[in-house]
Structure formats: structure tokens, C-alpha cells
mmCIF file of C-alpha atoms in Angstrom:
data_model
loop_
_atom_site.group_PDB
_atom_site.id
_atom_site.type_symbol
_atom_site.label_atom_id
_atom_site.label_comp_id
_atom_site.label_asym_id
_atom_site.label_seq_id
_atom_site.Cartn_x
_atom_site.Cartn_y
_atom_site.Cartn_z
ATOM 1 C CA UNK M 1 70.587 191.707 73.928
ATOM 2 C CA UNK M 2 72.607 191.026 77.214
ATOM 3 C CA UNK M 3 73.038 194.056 79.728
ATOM 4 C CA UNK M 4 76.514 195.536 79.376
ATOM 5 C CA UNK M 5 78.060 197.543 82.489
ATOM 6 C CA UNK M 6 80.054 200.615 82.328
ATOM 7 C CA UNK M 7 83.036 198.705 81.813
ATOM 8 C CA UNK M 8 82.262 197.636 78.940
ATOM 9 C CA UNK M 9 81.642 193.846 80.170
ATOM 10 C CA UNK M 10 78.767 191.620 80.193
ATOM 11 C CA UNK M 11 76.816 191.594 83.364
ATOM 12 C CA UNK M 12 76.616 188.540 85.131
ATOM 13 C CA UNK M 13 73.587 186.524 85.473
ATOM 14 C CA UNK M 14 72.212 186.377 89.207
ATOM 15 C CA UNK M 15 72.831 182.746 90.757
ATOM 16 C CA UNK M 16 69.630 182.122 90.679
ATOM 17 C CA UNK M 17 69.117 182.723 87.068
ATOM 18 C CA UNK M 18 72.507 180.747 86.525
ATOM 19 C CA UNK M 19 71.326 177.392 87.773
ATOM 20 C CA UNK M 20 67.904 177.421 85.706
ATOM 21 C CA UNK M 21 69.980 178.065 82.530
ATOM 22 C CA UNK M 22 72.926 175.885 83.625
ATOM 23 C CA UNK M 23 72.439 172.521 81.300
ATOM 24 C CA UNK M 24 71.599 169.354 83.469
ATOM 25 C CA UNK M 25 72.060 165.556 82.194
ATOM 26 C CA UNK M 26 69.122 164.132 81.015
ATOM 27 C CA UNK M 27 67.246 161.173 83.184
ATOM 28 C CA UNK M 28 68.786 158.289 81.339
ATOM 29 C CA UNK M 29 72.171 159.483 81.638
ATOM 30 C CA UNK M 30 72.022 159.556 85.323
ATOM 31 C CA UNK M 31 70.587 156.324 85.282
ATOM 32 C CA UNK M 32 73.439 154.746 83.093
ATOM 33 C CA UNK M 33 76.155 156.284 85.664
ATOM 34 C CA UNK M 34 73.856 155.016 88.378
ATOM 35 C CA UNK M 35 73.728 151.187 86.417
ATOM 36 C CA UNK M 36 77.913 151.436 85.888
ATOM 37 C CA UNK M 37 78.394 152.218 89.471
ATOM 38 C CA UNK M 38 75.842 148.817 90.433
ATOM 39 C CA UNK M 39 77.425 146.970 88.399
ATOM 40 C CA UNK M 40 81.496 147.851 89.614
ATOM 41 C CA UNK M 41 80.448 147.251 92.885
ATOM 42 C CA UNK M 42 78.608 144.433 92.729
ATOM 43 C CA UNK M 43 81.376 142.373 90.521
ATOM 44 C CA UNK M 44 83.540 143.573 93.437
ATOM 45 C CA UNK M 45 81.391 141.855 95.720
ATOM 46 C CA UNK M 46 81.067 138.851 93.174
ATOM 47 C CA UNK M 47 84.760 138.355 92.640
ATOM 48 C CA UNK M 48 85.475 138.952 96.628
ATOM 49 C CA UNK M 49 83.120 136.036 96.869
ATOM 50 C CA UNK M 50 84.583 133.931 94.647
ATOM 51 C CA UNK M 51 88.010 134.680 96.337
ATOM 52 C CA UNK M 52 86.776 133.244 99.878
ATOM 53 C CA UNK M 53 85.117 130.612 97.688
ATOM 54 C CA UNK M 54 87.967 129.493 96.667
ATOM 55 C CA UNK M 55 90.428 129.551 99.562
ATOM 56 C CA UNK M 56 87.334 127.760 101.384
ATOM 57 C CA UNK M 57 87.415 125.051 99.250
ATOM 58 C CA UNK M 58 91.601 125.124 98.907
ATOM 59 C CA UNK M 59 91.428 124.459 102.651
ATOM 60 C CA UNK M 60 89.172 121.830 102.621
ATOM 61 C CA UNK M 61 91.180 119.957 99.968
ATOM 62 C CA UNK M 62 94.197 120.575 101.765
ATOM 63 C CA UNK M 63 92.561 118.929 105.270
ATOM 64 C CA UNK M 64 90.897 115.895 102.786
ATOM 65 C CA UNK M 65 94.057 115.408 101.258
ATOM 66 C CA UNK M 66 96.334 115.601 104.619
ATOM 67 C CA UNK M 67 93.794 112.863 105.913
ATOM 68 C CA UNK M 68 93.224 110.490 102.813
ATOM 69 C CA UNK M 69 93.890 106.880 102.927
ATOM 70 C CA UNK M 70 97.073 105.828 102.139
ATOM 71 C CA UNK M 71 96.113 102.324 100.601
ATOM 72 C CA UNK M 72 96.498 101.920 97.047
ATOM 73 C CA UNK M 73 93.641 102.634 95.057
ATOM 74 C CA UNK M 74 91.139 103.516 98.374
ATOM 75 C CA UNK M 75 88.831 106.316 98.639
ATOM 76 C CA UNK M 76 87.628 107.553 101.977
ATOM 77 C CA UNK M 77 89.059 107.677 104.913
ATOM 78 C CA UNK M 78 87.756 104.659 106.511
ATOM 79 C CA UNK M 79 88.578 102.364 103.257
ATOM 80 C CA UNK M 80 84.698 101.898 102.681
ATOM 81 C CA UNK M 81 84.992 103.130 98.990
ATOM 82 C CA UNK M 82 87.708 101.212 97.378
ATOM 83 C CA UNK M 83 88.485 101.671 93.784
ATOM 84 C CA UNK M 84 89.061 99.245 91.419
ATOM 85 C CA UNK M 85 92.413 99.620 91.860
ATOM 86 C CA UNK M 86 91.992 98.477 95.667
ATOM 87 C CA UNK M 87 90.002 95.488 95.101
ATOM 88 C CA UNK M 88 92.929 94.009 92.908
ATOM 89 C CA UNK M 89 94.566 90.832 94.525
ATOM 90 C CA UNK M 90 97.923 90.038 93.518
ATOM 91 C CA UNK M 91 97.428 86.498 92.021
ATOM 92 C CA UNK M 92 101.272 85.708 92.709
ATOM 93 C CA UNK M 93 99.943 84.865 96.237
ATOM 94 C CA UNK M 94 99.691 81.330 97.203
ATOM 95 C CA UNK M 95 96.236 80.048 96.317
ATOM 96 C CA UNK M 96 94.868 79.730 99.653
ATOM 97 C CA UNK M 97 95.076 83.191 101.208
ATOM 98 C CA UNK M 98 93.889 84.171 97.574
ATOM 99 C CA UNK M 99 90.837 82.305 98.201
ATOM 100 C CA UNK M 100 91.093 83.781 101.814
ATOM 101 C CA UNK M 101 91.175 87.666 100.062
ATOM 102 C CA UNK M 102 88.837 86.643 97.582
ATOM 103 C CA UNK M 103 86.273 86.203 100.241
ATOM 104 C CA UNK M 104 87.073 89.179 101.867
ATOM 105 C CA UNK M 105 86.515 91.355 98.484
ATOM 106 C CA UNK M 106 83.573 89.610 97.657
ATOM 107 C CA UNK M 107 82.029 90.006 101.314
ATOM 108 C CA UNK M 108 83.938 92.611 103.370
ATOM 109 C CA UNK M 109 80.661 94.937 102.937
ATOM 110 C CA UNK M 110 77.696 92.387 103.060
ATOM 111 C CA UNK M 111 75.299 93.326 106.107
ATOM 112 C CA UNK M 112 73.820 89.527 105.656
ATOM 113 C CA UNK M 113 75.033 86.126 105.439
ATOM 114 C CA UNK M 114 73.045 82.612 105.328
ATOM 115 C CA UNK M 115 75.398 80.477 106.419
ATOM 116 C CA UNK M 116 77.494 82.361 108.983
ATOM 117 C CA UNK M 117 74.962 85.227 110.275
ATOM 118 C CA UNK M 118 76.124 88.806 111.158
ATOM 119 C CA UNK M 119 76.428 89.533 114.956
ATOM 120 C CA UNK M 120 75.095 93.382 114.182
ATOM 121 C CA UNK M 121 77.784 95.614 115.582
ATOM 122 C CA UNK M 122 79.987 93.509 116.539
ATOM 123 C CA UNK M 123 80.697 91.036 113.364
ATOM 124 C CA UNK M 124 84.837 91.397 113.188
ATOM 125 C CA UNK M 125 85.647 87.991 114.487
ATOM 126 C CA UNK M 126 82.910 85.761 112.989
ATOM 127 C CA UNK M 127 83.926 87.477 109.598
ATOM 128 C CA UNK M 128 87.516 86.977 110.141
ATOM 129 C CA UNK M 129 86.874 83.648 111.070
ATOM 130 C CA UNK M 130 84.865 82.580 107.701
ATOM 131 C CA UNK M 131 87.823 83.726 105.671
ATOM 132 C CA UNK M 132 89.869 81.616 107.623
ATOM 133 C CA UNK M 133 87.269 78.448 106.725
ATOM 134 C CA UNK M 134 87.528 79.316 103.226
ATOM 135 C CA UNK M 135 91.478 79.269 103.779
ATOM 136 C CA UNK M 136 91.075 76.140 104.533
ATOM 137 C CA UNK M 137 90.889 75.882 108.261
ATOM 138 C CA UNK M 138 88.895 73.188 110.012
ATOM 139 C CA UNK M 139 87.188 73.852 113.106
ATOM 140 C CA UNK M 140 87.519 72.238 116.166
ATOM 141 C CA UNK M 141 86.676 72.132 120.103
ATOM 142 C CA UNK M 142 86.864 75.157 120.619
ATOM 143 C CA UNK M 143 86.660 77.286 117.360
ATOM 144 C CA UNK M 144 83.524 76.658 115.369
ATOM 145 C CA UNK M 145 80.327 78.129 114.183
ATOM 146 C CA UNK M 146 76.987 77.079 114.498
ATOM 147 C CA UNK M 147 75.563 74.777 111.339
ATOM 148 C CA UNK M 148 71.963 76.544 111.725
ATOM 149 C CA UNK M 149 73.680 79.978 110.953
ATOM 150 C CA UNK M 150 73.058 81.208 114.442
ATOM 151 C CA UNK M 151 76.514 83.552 115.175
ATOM 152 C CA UNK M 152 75.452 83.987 118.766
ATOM 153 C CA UNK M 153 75.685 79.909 119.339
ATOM 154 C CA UNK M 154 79.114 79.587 117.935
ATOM 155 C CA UNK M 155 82.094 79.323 120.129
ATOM 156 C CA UNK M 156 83.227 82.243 122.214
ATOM 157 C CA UNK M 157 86.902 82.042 120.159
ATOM 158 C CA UNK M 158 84.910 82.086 116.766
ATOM 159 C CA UNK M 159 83.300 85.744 117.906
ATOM 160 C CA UNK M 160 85.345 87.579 120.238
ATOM 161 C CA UNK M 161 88.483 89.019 119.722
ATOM 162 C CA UNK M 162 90.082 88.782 122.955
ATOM 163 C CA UNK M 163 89.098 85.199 123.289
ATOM 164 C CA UNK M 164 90.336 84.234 119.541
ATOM 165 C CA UNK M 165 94.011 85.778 120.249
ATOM 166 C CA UNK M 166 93.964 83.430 123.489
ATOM 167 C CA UNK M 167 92.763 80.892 120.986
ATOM 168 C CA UNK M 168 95.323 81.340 118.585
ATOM 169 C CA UNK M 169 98.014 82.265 121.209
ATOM 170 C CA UNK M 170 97.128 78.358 122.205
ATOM 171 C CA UNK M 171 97.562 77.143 118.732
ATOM 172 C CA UNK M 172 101.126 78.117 117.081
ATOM 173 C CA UNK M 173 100.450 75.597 114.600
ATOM 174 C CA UNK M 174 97.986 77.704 113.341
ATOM 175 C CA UNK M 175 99.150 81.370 113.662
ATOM 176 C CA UNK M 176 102.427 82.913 115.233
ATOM 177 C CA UNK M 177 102.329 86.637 117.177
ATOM 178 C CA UNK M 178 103.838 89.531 115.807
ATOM 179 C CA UNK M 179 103.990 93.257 117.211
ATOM 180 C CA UNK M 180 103.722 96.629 115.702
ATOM 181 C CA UNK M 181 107.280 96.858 115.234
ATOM 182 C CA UNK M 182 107.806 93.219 112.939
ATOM 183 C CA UNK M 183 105.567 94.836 110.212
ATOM 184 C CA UNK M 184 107.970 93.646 107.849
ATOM 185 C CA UNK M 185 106.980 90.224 108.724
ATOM 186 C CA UNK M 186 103.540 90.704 108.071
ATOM 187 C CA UNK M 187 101.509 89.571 105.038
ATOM 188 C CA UNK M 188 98.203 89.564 102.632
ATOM 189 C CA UNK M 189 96.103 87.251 104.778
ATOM 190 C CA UNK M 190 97.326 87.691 108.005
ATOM 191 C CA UNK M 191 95.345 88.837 111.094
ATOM 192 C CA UNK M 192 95.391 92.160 112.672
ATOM 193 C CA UNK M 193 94.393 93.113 116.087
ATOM 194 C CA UNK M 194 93.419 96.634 117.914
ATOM 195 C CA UNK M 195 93.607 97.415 120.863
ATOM 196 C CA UNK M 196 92.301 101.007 120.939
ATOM 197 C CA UNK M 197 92.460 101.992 124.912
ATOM 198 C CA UNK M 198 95.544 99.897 125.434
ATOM 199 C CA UNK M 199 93.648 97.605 128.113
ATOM 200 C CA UNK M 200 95.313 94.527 126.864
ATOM 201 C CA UNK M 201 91.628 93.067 125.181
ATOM 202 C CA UNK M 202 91.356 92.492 121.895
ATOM 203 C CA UNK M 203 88.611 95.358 120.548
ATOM 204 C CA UNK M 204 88.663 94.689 116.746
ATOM 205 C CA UNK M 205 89.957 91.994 114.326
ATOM 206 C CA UNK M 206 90.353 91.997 110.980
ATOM 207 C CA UNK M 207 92.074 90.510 107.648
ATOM 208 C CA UNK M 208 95.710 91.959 106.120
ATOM 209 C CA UNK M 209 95.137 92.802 102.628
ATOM 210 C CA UNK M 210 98.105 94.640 101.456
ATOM 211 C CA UNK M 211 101.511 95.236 102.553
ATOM 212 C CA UNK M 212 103.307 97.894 101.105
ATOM 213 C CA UNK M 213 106.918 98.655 102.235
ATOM 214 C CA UNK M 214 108.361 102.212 100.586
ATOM 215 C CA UNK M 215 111.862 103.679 99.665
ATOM 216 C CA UNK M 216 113.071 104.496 102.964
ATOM 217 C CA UNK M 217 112.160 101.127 104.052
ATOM 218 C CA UNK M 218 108.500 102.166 106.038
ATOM 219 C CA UNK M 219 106.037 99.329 105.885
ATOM 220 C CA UNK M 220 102.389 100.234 105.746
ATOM 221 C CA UNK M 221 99.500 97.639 106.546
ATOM 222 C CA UNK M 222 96.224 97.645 105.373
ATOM 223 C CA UNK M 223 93.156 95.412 106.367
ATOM 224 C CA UNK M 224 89.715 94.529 105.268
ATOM 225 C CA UNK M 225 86.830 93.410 107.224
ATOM 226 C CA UNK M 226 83.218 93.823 109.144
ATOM 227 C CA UNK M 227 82.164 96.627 111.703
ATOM 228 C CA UNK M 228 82.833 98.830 110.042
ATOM 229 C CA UNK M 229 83.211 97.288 106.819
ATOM 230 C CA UNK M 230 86.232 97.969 105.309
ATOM 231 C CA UNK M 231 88.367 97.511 102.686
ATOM 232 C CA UNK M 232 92.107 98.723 102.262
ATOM 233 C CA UNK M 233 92.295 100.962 105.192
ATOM 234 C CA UNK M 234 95.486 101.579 107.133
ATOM 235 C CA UNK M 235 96.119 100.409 110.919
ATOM 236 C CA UNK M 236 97.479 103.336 111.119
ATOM 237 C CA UNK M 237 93.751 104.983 110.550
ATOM 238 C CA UNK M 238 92.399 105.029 114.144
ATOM 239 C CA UNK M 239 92.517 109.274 115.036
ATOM 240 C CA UNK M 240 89.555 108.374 117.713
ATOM 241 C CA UNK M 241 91.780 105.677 119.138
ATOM 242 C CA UNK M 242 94.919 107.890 119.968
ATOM 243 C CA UNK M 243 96.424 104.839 122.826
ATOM 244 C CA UNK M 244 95.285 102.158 120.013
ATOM 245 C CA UNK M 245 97.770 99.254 119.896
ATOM 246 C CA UNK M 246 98.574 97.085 116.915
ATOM 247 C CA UNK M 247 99.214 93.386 117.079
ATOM 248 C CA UNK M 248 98.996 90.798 114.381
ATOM 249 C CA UNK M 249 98.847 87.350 113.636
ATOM 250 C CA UNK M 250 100.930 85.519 110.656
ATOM 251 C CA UNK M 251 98.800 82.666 109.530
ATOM 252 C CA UNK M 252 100.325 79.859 108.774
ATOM 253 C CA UNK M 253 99.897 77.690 105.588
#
């Protein structure tokens, strides 16, 4: 029977007395609070995670996407995984340069060649100058390979840039200049040249393979060759070549 005061009232139980007969959760209950309070904070840290994920790879995109090729059908930046779409030839071209591309898509990223040879790093011109054989061109005096398949005994003009635009500069029969800014006279089969430190040399040569002109009249140019090899890329492509300057060459025939 509990104490009872002279009030009338129930005595209270000393604190002491209080917290031994005060109930207390059991062990698993505290662990199951413990467990609930684990688990909010680590799907905090889970979906936080996923949130930087996620703008991580939405920035990435967005610098991919700001620096994709803009040839139709290519993949990678430096046009050396076309598509099928991007190896398509138009076959209203005239049969020659379609021979001329043909050569180009079947050999634009062979590292060998029995005939011709590959001058290692530096294989632009002696490529570009095959497709022009199998355009039909002859050689001659001064442009012409080497029958035992040796690219470093074939003419200077066959395998350096510089020396094949004075070659063809010689010849208009066979080619007539064009700058940057006659685009719109450019076409499949045609030659483009860099110049990427604006020195007046020739640095890199390669074959027009597409010429796409859009709504507001802007005319884009892409090219295929050797070193790198390449297929579809734009001349406008160089970002390590900020001075680069673009000349071409409309082939004739």
C-alpha cells in the first residue's frame, strides 16, 4: 500500500526510485530507431550522390555535344568513327571522283599498303595522291611514285604538301585554287589544304568528301584521309591549330 501524507495525497517516489521503475524500451527497439535513422541518412547521402552524378555527366554531354562533328553520320571528333551513314557516297557523282571516294572509304584508315607504302606519320600526300591515280590521273616528270612501293623514292610533289600545291599551282589543267571564302565552289573529290601556323607551307592534305551548304546559305566541308586517318571530319575541326588556314584545290575532270 503506497504511503499517503497528511494531505491526503500520495507521496512521491524519490528520483532515484523513479528512474528504476520508470519503463525503458527494450534492446531491439532502440536498435530499429537506430537502423531507421542509418538508413534516412544514408539514402540522403545516396540520392545527393546520384544528384552530382548526374549533373557530372549532364556536363559532360553538354561539352561532347558542343564539340561533336558536324559531318553527317560521323562519330568522334576527329571523324575516325564514321557511321554508316558517313561512309555513304552519293552515286549521282560523276564516276570518276566516285572511284576517287571509293578509294578513300575503302582505305582512308589502312596503316599498310603494297603498292604505294605508308610514309609513317607523315602519309597525307602519298594517300591523296593514290586517289588521284585511281581518278584517273597519270603521272608524270615530276609527280610519280615509286613501282617497288618505296614512298620515300617517289617524287618530292607526290609526298609533300607544300611541294604538291607548287605542283598543282604549275598545272591548271589539272586543278584550279580556291580560298576559304569560295567554299561554295568546292566539291566531293576536291583537295584541301592546312596550313595550321599560317607560315604559308602546306602542313596537311587531304580529300573533300562532302559538301553540305545549310538554310542560311553556310557551306561546311568535310575531308577524308591519312595522318590521322580520317573520315568525314570538318576543316573547320582544327581547335590545336587556332591560326590554321584553309585552301583547296578543285580537281578537274
Amino acid at each position: 500500500m503506497d504511503d499517503v501524507s497528511e494531505t491526503g495525497r500520495v507521496a512521491e517516489a524519490p528520483p532515484d526510485v523513479a528512474e528504476r521503475t520508470a519503463p525503458r524500451p527494450s534492446a531491439p527497439a532502440d536498435r530499429r530507431v537506430y537502423l531507421r535513422r542509418r538508413l534516412l541518412v544514408g539514402g540522403a547521402l545516396v540520392a545527393l550522390l546520384a544528384l552530382v552524378v548526374w549533373a557530372a555527366v549532364a556536363i559532360i554531354g553538354a561539352v561532347v555535344a558542343a564539340n561533336a562533328p558536324r559531318g553527317p553520320g560521323t562519330q568522334g571528333g576527329d571523324g575516325s568513327h564514321p557511321n554508316a551513314a558517313a561512309l555513304e557516297l552519293d552515286p549521282e557523282l560523276p564516276a570518276p571522283v566516285l572511284r576517287q571516294l571509293e578509294y578513300v572509304r575503302e582505305h582512308w584508315d589502312a596503316d599498310e599498303s603494297e603498292r604505294y607504302g605508308v610514309l609513317g606519320d607523315d602519309d597525307c600526300v602519298n594517300f591523296t595522291s593514290q586517289t588521284l591515280i585511281e581518278r584517273g590521273w597519270l603521272p608524270d616528270e615530276e609527280w610519280w611514285y615509286s613501282e617497288d612501293g618505296d614512298p620515300y623514292a617517289a617524287s618530292p610533289a607526290w609526298r609533300s604538301s607544300t611541294l604538291f600545291s607548287e605542283y598543282l599551282a604549275a598545272h591548271p589543267e589539272r586543278a584550279t585554287a580556291l580560298g576559304d571564302a569560295q567554299r561554295a565552289q568546292v566539291k566531293p573529290g576536291d583537295i584541301v589544304q592546312f596550313d595550321w601556323d599560317a607560315s604559308g607551307d602546306r602542313d596537311h592534305t587531304a580529300i573533300v568528301t562532302a559538301v553540305i551548304e545549310d538554310e542560311e546559305g553556310n557551306v561546311d566541308v568535310f575531308y577524308g584521309g591519312h595522318t590521322d586517318a580520317t573520315w568525314d571530319r570538318s576543316v573547320d575541326d582544327h581547335p590545336r591549330h587556332p591560326e590554321t588556314q584553309v585552301t583547296y584545290w578543285s580537281v578537274n575532270g
